[in-house]
Coordinates of C-alpha atoms and ligand atoms in Angstrom, one line a residue:
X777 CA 9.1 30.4 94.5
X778 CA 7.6 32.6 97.4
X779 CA 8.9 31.3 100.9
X780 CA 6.6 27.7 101.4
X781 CA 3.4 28.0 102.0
X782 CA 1.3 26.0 104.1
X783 CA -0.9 23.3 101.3
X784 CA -3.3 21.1 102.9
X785 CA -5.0 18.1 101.1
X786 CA -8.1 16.7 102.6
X787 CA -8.4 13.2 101.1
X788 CA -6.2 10.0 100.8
X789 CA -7.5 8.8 97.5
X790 CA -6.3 8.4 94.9
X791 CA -7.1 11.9 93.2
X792 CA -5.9 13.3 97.1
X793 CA -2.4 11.6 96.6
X794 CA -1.8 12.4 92.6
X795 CA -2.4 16.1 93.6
X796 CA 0.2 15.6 96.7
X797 CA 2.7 14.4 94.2
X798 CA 2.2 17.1 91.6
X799 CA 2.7 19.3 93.9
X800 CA 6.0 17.4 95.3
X801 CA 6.9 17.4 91.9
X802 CA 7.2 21.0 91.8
X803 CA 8.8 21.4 95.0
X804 CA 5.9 22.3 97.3
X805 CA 5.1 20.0 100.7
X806 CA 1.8 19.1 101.8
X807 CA 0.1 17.6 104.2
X808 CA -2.6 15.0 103.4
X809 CA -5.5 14.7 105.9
X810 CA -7.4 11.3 105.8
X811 CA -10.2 10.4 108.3
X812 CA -9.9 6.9 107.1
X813 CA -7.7 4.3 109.0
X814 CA -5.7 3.5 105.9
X815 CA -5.1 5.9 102.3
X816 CA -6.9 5.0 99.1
X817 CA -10.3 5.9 99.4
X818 CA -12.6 3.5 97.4
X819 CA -9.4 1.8 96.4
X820 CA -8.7 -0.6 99.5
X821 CA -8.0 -4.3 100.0
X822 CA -8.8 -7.0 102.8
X823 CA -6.7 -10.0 103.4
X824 CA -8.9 -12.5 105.2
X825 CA -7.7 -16.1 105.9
X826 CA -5.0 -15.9 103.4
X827 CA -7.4 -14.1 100.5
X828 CA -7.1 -10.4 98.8
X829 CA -10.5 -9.3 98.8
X830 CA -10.7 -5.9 97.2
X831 CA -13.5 -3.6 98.0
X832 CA -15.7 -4.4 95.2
X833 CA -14.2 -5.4 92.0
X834 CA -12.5 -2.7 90.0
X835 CA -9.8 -3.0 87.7
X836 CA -7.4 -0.5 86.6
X837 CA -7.2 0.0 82.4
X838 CA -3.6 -0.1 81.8
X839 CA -4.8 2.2 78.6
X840 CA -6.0 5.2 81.1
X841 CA -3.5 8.1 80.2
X842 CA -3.1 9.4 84.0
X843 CA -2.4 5.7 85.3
X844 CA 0.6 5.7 82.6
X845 CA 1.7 8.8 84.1
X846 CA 1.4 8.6 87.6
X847 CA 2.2 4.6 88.0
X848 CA 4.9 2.2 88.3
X849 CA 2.8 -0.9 86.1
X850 CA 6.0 -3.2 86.6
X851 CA 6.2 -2.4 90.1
X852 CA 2.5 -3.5 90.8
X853 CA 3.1 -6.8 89.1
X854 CA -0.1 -6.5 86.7
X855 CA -2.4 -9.2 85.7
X856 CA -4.2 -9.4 82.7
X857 CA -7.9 -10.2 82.2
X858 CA -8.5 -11.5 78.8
X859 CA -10.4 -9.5 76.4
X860 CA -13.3 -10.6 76.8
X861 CA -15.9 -12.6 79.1
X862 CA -17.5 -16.0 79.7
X863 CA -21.3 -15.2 80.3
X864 CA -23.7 -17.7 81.5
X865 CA -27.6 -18.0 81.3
X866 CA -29.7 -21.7 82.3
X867 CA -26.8 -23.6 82.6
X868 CA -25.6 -22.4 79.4
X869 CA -21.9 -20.8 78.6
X870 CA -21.1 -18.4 75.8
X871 CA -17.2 -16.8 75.4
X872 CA -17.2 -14.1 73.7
X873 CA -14.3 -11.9 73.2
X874 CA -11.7 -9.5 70.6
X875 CA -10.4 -12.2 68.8
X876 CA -8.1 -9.5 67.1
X877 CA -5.9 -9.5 70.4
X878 CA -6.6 -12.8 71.8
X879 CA -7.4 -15.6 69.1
X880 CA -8.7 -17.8 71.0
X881 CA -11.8 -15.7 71.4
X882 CA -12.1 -16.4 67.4
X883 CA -14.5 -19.3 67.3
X884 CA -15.9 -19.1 70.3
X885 CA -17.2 -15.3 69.4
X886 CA -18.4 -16.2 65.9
X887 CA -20.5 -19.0 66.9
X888 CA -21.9 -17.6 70.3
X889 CA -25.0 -17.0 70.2
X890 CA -25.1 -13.8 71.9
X891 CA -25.7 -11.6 69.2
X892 CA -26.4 -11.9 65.3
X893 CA -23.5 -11.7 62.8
X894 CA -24.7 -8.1 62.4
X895 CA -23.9 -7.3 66.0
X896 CA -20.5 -9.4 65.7
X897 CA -19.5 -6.6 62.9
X898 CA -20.8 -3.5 64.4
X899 CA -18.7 -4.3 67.7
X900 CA -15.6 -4.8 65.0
X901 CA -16.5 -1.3 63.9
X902 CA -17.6 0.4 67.1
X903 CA -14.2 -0.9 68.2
X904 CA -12.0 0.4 65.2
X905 CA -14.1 4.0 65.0
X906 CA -13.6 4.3 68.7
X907 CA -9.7 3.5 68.8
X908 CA -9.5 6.6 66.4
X909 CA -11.5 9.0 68.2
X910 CA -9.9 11.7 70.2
X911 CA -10.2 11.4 73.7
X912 CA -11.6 14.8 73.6
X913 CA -13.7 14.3 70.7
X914 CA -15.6 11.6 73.2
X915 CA -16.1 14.1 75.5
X916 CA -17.3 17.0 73.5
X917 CA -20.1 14.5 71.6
X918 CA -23.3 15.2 72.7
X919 CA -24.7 12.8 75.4
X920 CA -27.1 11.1 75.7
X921 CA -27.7 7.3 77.4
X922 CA -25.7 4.0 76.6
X923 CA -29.1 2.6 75.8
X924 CA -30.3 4.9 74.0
X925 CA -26.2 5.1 71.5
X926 CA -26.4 1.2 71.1
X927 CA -29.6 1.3 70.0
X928 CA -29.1 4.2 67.5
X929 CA -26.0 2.0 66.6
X930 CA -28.3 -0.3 65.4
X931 CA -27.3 -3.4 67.8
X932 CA -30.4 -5.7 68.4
X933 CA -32.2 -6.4 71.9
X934 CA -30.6 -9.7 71.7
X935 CA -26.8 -8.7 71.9
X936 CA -28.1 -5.9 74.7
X937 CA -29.8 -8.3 77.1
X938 CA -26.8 -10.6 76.8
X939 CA -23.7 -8.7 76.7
X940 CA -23.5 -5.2 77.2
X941 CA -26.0 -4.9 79.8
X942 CA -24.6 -7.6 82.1
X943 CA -20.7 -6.0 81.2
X944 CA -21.8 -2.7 81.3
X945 CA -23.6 -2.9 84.8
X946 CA -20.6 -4.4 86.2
X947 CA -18.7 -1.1 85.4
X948 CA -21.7 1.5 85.4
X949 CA -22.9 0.0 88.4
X950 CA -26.3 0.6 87.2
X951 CA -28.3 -2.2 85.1
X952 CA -30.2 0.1 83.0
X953 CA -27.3 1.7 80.8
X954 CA -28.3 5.3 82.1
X955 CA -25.1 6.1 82.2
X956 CA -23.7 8.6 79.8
X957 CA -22.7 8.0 76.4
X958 CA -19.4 9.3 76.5
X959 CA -18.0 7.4 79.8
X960 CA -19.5 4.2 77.3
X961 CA -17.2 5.3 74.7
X962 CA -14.2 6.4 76.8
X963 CA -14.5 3.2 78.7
X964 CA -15.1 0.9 75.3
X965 CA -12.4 3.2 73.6
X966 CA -9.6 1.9 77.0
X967 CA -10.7 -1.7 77.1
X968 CA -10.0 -1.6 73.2
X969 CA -6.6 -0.5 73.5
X970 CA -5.8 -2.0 76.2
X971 CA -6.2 -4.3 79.7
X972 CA -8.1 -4.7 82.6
X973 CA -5.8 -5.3 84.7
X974 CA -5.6 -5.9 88.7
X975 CA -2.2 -5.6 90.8
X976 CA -0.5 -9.0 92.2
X977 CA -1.2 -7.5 95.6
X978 CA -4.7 -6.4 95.1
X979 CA -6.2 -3.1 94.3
X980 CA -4.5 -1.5 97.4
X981 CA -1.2 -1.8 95.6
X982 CA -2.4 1.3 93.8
X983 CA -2.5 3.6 96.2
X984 CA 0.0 2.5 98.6
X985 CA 2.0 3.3 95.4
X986 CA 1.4 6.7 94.8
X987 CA 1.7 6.5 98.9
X988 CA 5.4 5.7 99.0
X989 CA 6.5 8.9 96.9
X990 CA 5.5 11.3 99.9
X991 CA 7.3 11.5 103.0
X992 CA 5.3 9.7 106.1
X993 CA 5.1 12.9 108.2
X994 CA 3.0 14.3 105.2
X995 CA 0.3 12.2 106.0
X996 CA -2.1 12.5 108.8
X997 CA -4.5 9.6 108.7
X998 CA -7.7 9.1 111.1
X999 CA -8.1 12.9 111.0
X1000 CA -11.1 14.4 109.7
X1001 CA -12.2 18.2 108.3
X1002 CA -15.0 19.6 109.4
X1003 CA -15.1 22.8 107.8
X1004 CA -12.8 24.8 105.7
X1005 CA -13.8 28.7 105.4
X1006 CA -10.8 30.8 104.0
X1007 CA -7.4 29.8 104.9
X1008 CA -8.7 28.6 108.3
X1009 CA -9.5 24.4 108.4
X1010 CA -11.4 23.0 111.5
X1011 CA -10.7 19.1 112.5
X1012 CA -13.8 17.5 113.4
X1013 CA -11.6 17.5 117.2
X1014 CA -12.3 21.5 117.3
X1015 CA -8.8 22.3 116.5
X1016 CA -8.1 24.9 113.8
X1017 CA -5.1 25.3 111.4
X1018 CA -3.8 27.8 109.2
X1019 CA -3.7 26.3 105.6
X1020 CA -2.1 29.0 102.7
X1021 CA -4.2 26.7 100.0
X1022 CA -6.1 23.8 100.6
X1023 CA -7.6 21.1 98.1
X1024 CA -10.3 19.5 98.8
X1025 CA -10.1 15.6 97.2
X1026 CA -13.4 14.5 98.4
X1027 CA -17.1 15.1 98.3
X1028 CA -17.0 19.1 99.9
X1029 CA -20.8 20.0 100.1
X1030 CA -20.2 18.9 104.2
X1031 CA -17.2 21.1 104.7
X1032 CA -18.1 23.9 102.1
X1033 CA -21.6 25.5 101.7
X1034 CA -22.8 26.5 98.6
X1035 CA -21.0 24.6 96.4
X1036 CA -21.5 24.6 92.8
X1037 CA -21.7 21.0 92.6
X1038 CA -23.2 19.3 95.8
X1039 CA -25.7 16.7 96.5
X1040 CA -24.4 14.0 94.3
X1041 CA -25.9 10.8 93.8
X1042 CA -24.3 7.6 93.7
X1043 CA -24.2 4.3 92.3
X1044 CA -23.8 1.1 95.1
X1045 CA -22.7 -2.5 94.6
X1046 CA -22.9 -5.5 96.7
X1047 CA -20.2 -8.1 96.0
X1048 CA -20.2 -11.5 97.8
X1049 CA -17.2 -13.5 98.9
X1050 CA -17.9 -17.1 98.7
X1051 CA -15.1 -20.3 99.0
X1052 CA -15.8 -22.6 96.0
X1053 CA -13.9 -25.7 95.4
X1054 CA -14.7 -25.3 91.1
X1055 CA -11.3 -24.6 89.5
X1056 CA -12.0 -21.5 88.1
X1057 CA -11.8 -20.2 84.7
X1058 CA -7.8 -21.3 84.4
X1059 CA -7.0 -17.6 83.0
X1060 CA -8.1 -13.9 84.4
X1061 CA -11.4 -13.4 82.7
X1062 CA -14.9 -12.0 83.9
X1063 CA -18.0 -14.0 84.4
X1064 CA -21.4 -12.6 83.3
X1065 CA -25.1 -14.0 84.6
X1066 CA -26.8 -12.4 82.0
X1067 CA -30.4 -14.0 82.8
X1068 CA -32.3 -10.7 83.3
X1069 CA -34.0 -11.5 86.2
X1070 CA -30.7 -12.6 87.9
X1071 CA -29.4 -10.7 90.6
X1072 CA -25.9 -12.0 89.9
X1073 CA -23.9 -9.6 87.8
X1074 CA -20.4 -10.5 87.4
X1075 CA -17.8 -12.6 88.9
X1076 CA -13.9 -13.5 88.7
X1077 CA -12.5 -16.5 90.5
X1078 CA -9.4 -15.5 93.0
X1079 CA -7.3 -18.3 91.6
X1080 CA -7.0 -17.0 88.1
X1081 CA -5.9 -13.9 89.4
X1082 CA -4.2 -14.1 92.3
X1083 CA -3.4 -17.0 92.6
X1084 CA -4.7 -17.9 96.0
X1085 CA -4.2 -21.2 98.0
X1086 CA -8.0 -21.9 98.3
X1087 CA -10.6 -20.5 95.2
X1088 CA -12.9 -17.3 96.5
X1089 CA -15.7 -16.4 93.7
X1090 CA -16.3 -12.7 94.1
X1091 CA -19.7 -11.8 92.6
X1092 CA -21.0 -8.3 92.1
X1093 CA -24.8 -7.8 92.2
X1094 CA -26.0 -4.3 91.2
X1095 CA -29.3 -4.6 91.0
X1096 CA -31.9 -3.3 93.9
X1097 CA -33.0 -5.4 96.2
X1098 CA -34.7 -6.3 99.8
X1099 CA -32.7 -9.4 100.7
X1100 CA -30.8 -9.4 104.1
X1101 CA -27.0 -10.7 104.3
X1102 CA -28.3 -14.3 104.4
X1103 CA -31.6 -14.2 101.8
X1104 CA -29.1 -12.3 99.0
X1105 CA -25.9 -15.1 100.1
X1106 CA -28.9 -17.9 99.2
X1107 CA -30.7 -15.8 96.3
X1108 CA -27.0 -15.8 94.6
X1109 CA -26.2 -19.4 95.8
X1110 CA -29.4 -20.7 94.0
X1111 CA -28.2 -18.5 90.8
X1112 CA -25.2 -20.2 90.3
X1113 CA -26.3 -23.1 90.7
X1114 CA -28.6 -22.8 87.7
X1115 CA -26.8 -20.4 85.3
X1116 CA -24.0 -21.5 85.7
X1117 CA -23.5 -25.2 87.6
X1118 CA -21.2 -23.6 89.9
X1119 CA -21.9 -24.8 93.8
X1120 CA -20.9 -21.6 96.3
X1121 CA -19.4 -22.1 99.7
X1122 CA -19.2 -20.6 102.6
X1123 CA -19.7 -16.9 102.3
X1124 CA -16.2 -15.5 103.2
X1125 CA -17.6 -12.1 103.5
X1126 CA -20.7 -9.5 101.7
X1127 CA -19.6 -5.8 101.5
X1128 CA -22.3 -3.1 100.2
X1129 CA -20.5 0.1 99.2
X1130 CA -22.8 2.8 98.8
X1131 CA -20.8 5.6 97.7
X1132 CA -19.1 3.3 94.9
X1133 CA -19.7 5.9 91.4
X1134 CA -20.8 9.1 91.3
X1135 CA -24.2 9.1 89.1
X1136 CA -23.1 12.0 86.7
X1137 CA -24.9 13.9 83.8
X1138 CA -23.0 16.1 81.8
X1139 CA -19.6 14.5 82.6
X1140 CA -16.2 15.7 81.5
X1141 CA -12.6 14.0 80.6
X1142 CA -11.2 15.8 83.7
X1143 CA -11.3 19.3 84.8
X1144 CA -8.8 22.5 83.4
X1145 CA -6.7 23.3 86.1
X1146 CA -8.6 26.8 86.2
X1147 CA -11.8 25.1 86.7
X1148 CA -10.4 23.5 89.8
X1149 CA -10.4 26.2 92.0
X1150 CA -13.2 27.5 94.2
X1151 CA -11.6 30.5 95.8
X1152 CA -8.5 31.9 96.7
X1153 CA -7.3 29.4 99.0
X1154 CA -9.8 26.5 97.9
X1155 CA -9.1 23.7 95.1
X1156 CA -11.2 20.8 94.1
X1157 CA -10.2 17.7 93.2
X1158 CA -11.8 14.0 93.0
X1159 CA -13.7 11.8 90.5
X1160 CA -17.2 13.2 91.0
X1161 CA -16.0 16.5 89.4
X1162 CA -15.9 14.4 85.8
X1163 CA -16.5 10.5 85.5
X1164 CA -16.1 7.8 87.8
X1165 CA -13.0 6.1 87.1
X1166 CA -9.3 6.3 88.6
X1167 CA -8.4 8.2 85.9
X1168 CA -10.5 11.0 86.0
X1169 CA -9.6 10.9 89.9
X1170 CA -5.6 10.9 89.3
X1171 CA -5.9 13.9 86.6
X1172 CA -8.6 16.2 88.2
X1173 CA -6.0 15.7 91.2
X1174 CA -3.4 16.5 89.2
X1175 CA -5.3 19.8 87.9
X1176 CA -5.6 20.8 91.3
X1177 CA -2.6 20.8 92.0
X1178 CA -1.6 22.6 89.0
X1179 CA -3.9 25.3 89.9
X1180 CA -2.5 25.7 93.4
X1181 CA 1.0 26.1 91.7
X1182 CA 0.2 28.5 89.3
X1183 CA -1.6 31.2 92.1
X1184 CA 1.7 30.0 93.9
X1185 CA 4.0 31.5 91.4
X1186 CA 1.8 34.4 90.2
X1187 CA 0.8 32.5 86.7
X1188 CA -3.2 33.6 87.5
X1189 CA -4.4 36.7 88.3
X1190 CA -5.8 36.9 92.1
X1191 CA -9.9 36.7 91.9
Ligands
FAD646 C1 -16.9 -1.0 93.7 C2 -16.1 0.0 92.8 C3 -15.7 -0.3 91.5 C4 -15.0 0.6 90.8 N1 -14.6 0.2 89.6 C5 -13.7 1.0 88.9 C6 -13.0 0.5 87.7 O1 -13.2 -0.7 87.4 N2 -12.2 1.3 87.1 C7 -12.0 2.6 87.5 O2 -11.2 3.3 86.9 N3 -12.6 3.1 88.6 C8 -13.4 2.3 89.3 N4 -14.0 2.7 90.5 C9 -13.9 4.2 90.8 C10 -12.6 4.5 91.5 O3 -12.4 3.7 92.6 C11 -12.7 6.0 91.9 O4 -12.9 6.8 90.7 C12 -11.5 6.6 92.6 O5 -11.1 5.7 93.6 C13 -11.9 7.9 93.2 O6 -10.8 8.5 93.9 P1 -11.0 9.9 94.7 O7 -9.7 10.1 95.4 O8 -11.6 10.9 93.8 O9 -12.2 9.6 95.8 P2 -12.2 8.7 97.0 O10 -11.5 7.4 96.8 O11 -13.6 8.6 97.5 O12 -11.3 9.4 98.1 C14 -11.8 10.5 98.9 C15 -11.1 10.4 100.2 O13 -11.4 11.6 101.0 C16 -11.5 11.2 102.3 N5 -12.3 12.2 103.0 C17 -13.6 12.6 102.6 N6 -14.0 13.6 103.4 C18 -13.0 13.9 104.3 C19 -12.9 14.8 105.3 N7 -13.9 15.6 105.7 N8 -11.7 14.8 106.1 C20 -10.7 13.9 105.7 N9 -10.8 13.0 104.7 C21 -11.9 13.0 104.0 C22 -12.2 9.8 102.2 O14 -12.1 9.1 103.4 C23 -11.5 9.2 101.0 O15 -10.4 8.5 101.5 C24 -14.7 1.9 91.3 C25 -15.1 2.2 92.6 C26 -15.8 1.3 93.4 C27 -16.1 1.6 94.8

């Protein structure tokens, strides 16, 4: 190893931290610069009168290969959602689920009526073909829209409207299945081989894991980049500091011109807080509205997951609207009421996160280490380089890293 050189990451998430540990790993120290208050990026938690409110419901897929890799999953206390989801439409329930891991989704799923027999079988198969594809196979199949593959795959309009679109847009965070084919079949491939699943401690937990394998003086939160040009970075306070390498685990078009990829879109969510005296579901499962002119998308009650002293429902609307605060709190109030005879409370809290996915074409597993690095000194890391999910964040951090470490110890030739 050549005598330390100085590595700066810029970016707390989660794809900031899994490159600070690879690169721990292999002996190097960093030193993490957040301009958030707190590390995790997107991945954060409130606690408000008691509650854990994550920031917009995400769940981590116990299945994800770099979240077996990089976390603890008995140390962050995992519950399971069941396999499947309750959807509602007039007043009207439906559970559908994989009765091959949870029986008790058997009846229920054959005699729903959210789909023909047809569209029963083909989700058997589409389950079974997508267990055996190669993770790379998924992402070397040409793309095209999620709409667009189910219809090919012969489902009918029925089993669209009903299920995938409401489940779909809940993880998409877009209600038109635009999103690419492959992140449906990498995403339908994990939830067949495995769990959603949300830490005891909320989302946070995730994070503040990774967290606690660097050293605190590695970490310089409320501190943000302004530019990086060379091995020089400038803190948005005017000071400059000499960084050897530096990865950059966050959106760079502002601190990097030119960038090959810049200007990204991205999906937002809504999600509602509300108190609600109805017991909840009395085991982790999602709740679907799937009446298509609903602005309600999916829902979990806190009880069955956390286990709360008083119930919170938190409900995700993705579709576009012009309510305010109060007009959406009453629009989704009214909906529950009639899909779904549930009567909301108070509103606890609404959160809008507008940077929530990256809208992607052409998206990848996770980047090649070598693909990672912009020049000499400058890495890239972070979701929006591949697909929006925690895993693609945790291994295009990892790459990063990887990259860094090889120019390190002379395993790429200088560009
Ligand atoms: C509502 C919602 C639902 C989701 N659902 C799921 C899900 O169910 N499953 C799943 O796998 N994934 C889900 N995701 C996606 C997942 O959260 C992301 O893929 C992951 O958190 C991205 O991590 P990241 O480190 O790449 O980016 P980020 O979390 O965005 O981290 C980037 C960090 O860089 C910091 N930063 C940026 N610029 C600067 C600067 N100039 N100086 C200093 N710091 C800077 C930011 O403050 C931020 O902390 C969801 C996300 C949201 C918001």
């Amino acid at each position: 190893m050549q005598n330390y050189p100085t590595i700066t990451i810029i970016g707390g998430g989660v794809s900031g931290l899994c490159a600070a540990i690879t690169l721990k790993k292999a002996g190097y120290k960093t030193t993490v610069y957040e301009s958030g208050a707190r590390l995790g990026g997107r991945v954060q938690t409130d606690v408000m009168e008691g509650q854990i409110l994550d920031h917009g419901f995400q769940v981590l897929l116990d299945s994800y290969p770099a979240a077996q890799e990089f976390l603890d999953f008995k140390a962050l206390d995992l519950v399971k959602f069941a396999p499947g989801a309750i959807i509602f439409n007039n007043g009207k329930s439906t559970k559908v689920g994989d009765p091959t891991r949870d029986v008790s989704f058997l009846f229920a799923t054959a005699f729903s009526n959210i789909g023909s027999i047809k569209d029963k079988l083909k989700m058997f198969t589409l389950s079974r073909k997508l267990k055996q594809k190669k993770l790379n196979d998924i992402f070397e199949t040409k793309e095209t829209t999620t709409l667009d593959y189910l219809q090919k795959a012969g489902f009918s309009d029925q089993i669209i409207q009903n299920f995938f679109k409401p489940f779909y847009s809940g993880i998409f965070l877009e209600n038109e299945l635009q999103t690419s084919s492959r992140m449906f079949e990498f995403v339908f491939k994990m939830f067949s081989q495995g769990s959603a699943t949300l830490p005891a401690a909320g989302i946070q937990a995730i994070p503040e894991q990774l967290a606690s394998h660097l050293e605190t003086n590695q970490i310089k939160l409320n501190t943000t980049v302004s530019r990086v040009v060379g091995n020089q970075i400038t803190l948005a306070d005017g000071s400059v500091l000499e960084s050897d390498y530096t990865i950059i685990a966050g959106q760079a078009d502002r601190l990097v011109p030119n960038l090959p990829i810049s200007n990204i879109k991205w999906h937002e969510v809504t999600v509602l807080y509300f108190k609600t005296t109805h017991k909840g579901f009395g085991k982790p499962i999602i709740g679907l509205i799937s009446h298509p002119k609903s602005l309600s998308n999916n829902f979990h009650f806190s009880q069955d997951v956390f286990s709360d002293h008083e119930n919170v429902i938190s409900i995700s609307v993705v579709k576009e609207h012009d309510y305010n605060e109060n007009e959406l709190a009453s629009r989704v109030r009214m909906e529950f009421k009639e899909h779904a005879h549930i009567d909301l409370g108070d509103l606890i809290k609404s959160q809008t996160i507008k940077k929530a996915l990256p809208s992607l074409k052409n998206i990848n597993y996770c980047m090649d280490s070598t693909e990672t690095r912009l020049t000499e000194n400058v890495y890239l890391a972070g979701d929006h380089l591949s697909n929006g999910s925690l895993n693609a964040a945790m291994l295009n951090g990892k790459a990063a890293a990887q990259a860094v470490i090889d120019k390190i110890e002379g395993k790429v030739m200088v560009g």
